[in-house]
Coordinates of C-alpha atoms in Angstrom, one line a residue:
X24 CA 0.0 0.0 0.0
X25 CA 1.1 3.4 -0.8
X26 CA 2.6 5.2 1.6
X27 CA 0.7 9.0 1.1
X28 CA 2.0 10.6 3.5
X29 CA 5.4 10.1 2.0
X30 CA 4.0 10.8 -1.2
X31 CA 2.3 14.0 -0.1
X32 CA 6.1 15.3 0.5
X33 CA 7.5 14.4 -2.0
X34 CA 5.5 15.7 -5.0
X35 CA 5.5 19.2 -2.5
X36 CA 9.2 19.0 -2.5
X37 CA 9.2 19.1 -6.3
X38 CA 7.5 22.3 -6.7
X39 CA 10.6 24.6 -5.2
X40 CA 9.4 25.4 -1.8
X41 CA 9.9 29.3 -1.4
X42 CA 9.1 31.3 1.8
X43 CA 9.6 34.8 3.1
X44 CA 13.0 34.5 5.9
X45 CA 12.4 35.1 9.2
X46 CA 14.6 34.3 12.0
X47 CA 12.8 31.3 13.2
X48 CA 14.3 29.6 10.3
X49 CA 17.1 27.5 11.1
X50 CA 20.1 27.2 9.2
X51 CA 19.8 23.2 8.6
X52 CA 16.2 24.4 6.7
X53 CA 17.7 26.3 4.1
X54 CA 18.3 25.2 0.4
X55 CA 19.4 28.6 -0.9
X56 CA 20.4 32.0 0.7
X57 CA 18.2 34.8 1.2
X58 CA 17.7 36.6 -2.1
X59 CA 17.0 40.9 -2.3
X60 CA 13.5 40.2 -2.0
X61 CA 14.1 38.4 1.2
X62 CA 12.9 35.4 -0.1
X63 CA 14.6 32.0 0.2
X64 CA 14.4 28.4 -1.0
X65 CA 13.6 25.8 1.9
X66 CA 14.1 22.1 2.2
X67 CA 11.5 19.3 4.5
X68 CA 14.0 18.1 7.4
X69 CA 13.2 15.2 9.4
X70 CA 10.4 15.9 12.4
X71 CA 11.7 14.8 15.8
X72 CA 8.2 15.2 17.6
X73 CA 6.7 12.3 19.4
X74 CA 3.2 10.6 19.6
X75 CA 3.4 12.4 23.5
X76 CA 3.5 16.0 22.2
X77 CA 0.3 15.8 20.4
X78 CA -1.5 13.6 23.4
X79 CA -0.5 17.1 25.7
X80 CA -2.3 19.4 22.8
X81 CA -5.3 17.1 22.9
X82 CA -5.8 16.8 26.5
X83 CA -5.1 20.5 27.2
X84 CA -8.4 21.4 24.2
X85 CA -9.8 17.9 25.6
X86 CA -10.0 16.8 22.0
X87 CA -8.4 13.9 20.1
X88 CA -6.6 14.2 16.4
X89 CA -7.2 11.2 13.8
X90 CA -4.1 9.1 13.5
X91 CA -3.6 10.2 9.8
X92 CA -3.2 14.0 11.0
X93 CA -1.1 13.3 13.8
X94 CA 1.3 11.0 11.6
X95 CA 1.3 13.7 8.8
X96 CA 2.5 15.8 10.8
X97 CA 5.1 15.1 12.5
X98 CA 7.0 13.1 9.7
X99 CA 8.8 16.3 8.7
X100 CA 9.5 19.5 9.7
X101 CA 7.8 22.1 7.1
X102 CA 7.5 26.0 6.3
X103 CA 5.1 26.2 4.4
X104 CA 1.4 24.0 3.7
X105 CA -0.9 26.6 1.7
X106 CA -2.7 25.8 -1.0
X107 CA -6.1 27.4 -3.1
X108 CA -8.3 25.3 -1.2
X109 CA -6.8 24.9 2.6
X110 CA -4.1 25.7 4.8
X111 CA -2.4 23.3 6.3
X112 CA -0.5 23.8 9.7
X113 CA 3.0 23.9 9.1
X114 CA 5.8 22.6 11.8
X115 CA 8.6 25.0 12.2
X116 CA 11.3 23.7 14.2
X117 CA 11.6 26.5 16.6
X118 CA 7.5 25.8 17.5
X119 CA 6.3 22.9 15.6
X120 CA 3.0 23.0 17.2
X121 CA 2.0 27.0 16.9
X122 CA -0.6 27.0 14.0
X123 CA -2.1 23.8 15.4
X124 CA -2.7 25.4 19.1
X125 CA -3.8 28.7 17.3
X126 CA -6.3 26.8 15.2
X127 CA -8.1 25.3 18.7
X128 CA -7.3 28.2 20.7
X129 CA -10.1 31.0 19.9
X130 CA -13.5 31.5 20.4
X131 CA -15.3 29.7 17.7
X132 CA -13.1 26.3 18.2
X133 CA -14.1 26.9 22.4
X134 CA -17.9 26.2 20.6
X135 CA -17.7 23.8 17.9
X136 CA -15.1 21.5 20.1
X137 CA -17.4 20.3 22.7
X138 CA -20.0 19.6 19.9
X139 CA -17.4 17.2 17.8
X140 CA -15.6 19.7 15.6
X141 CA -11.9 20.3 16.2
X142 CA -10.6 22.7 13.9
X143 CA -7.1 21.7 12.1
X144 CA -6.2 24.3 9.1
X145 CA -8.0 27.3 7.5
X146 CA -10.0 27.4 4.1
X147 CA -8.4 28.4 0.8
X148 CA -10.6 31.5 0.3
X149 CA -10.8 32.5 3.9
X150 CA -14.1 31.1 4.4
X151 CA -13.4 29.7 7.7
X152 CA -11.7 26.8 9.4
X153 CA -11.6 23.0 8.4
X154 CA -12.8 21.1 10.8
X155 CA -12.4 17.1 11.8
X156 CA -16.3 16.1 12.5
X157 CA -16.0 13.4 15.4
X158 CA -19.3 12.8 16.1
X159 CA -19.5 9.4 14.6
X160 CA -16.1 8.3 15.5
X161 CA -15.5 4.5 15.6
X162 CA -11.8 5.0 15.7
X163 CA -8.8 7.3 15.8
X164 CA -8.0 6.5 12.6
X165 CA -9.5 8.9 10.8
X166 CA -12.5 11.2 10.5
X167 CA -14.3 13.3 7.8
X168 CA -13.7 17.2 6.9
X169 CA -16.1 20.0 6.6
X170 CA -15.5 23.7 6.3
X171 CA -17.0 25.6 8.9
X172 CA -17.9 29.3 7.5
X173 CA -16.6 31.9 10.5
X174 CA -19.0 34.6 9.9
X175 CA -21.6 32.2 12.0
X176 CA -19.8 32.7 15.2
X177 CA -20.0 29.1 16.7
X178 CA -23.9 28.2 15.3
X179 CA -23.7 25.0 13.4
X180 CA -25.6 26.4 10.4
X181 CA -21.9 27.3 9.6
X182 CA -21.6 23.7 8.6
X183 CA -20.7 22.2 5.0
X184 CA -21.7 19.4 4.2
X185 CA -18.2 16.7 4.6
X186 CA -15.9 17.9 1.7
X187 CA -13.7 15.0 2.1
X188 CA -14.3 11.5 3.9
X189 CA -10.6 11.6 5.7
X190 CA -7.8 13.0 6.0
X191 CA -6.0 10.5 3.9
X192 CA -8.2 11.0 1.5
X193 CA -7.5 15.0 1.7
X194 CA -3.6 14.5 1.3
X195 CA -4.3 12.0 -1.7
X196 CA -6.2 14.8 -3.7
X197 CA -3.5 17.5 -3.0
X198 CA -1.1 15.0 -4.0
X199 CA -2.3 14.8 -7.5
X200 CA -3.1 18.5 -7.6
X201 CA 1.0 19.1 -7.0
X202 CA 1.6 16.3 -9.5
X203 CA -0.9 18.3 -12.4
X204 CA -0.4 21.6 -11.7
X205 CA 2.3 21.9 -14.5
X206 CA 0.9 20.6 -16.7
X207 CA -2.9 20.9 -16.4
X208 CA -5.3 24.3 -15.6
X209 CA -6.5 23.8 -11.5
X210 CA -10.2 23.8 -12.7
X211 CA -9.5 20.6 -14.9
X212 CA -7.8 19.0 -11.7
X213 CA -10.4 19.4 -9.3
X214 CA -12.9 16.9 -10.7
X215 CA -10.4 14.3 -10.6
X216 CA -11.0 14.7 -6.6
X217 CA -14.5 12.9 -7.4
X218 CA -12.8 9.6 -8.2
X219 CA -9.4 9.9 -5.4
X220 CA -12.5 10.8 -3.0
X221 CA -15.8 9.1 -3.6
X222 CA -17.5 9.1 -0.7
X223 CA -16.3 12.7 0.2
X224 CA -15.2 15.0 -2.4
X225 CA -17.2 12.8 -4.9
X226 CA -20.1 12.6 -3.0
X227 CA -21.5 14.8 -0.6
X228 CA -18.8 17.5 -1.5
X229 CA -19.4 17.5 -5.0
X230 CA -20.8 20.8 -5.1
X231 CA -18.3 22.6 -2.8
X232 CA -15.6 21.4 -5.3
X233 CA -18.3 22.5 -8.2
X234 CA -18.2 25.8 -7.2
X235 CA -14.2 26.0 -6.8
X236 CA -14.3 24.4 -10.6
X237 CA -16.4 27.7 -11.3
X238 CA -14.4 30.4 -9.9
X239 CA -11.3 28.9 -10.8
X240 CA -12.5 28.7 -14.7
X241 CA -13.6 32.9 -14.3
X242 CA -10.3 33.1 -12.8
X243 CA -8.4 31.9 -15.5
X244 CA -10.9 33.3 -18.2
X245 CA -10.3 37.3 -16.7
X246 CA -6.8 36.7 -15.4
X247 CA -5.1 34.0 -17.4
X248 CA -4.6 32.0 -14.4

């Protein structure tokens, strides 16, 4: 079986990982030097955190993260994890754990988390936060992802309906949508999440992703992009 995770980095490492440089950047992270722009070229190093120092994050927000997440995430240490459609936390050495805490510490994760939410990374187009929906959990292993829309303050009309079945299942589609983006337009990519993801993206998420087809294809159409 495939090892995703794996494969998630890799096709990421192949697009030439650029951030902004900021002293929380250690040396061993580097792959270029800082150019005039203040811009630099960074490299995935190997993540030293343990199973342990997620248990403390999830009994201090009294939640618990699906295996997938928790394994994704510490594999490496990482800048950067933004994409179109979501922001993934990212594990700087220096704080590997900052963007996750700051995802569950504020006021709309303090309502949806007692409900079965826990919020891990932000929407593409600032929508709101993704959110891990554990109210049907059999397992650890995994759970399904919704977008929860911000402007409704904690209500659960915010809701989507689940936009991908896992989290596996989440990496899987970005993975091919690193692997295409060269050579193919994002709006032609996105319907191949229907097959990666059937019971999620495919299936009850079909629209959401519909309507990212959409304004990607006006996108290109006005901007040429």
């Amino acid at each position: 079986m495939p090892d995703i995770i794996e494969q998630f980095f890799e096709n990421l490492s192949h697009t030439g990982m650029k951030s902004v440089y900021t002293d929380k950047v250690p040396k061993e992270m580097m792959a270029s030097p800082v150019d005039s722009n203040g811009w630099y070229k960074w490299k995935l190093i190997p993540g030293t955190l343990t199973s342990d120092d997620y248990k403390n994050v999830e009994m201090r927000f009294n939640i618990q993260f699906p295996d997938s997440f928790i394994a994704w995430h510490k594999r490496y240490f990482f800048e950067d994890c933004d994409f179109p459609y979501v922001r993934l936390p990212n594990s700087m050495p220096t704080n590997p754990l900052e963007q996750i805490i700051d995802n569950l510490d504020w006021f709309i994760a303090e309502e949806l988390i007692p409900l079965g939410f826990i919020p891990f990374a932000d929407e593409g187009n600032d929508t709101g936060a993704l959110v891990f929906d554990t109210r049907n959990k059999k397992d650890n292993k995994d759970f399904p992802i919704r977008v929860y829309d911000h402007e409704y303050g904690g209500d659960l009309e915010g809701l989507s309906e689940i936009i991908f079945s896992s989290f596996d299942k989440l990496l899987a589609c970005l993975a091919h949508l690193l692997t295409e983006s060269s050579t193919r337009k994002r709006f032609e990519i996105i319907p191949d999440f229907y097959t990666i993801d059937p019971l999620g993206a495919g299936s009850t998420g079909k629209s959401y992703w519909s309507s990212w087809v959409e304004m990607e294809k006006a996108n290109f159409e006005e901007f040429g992009y």
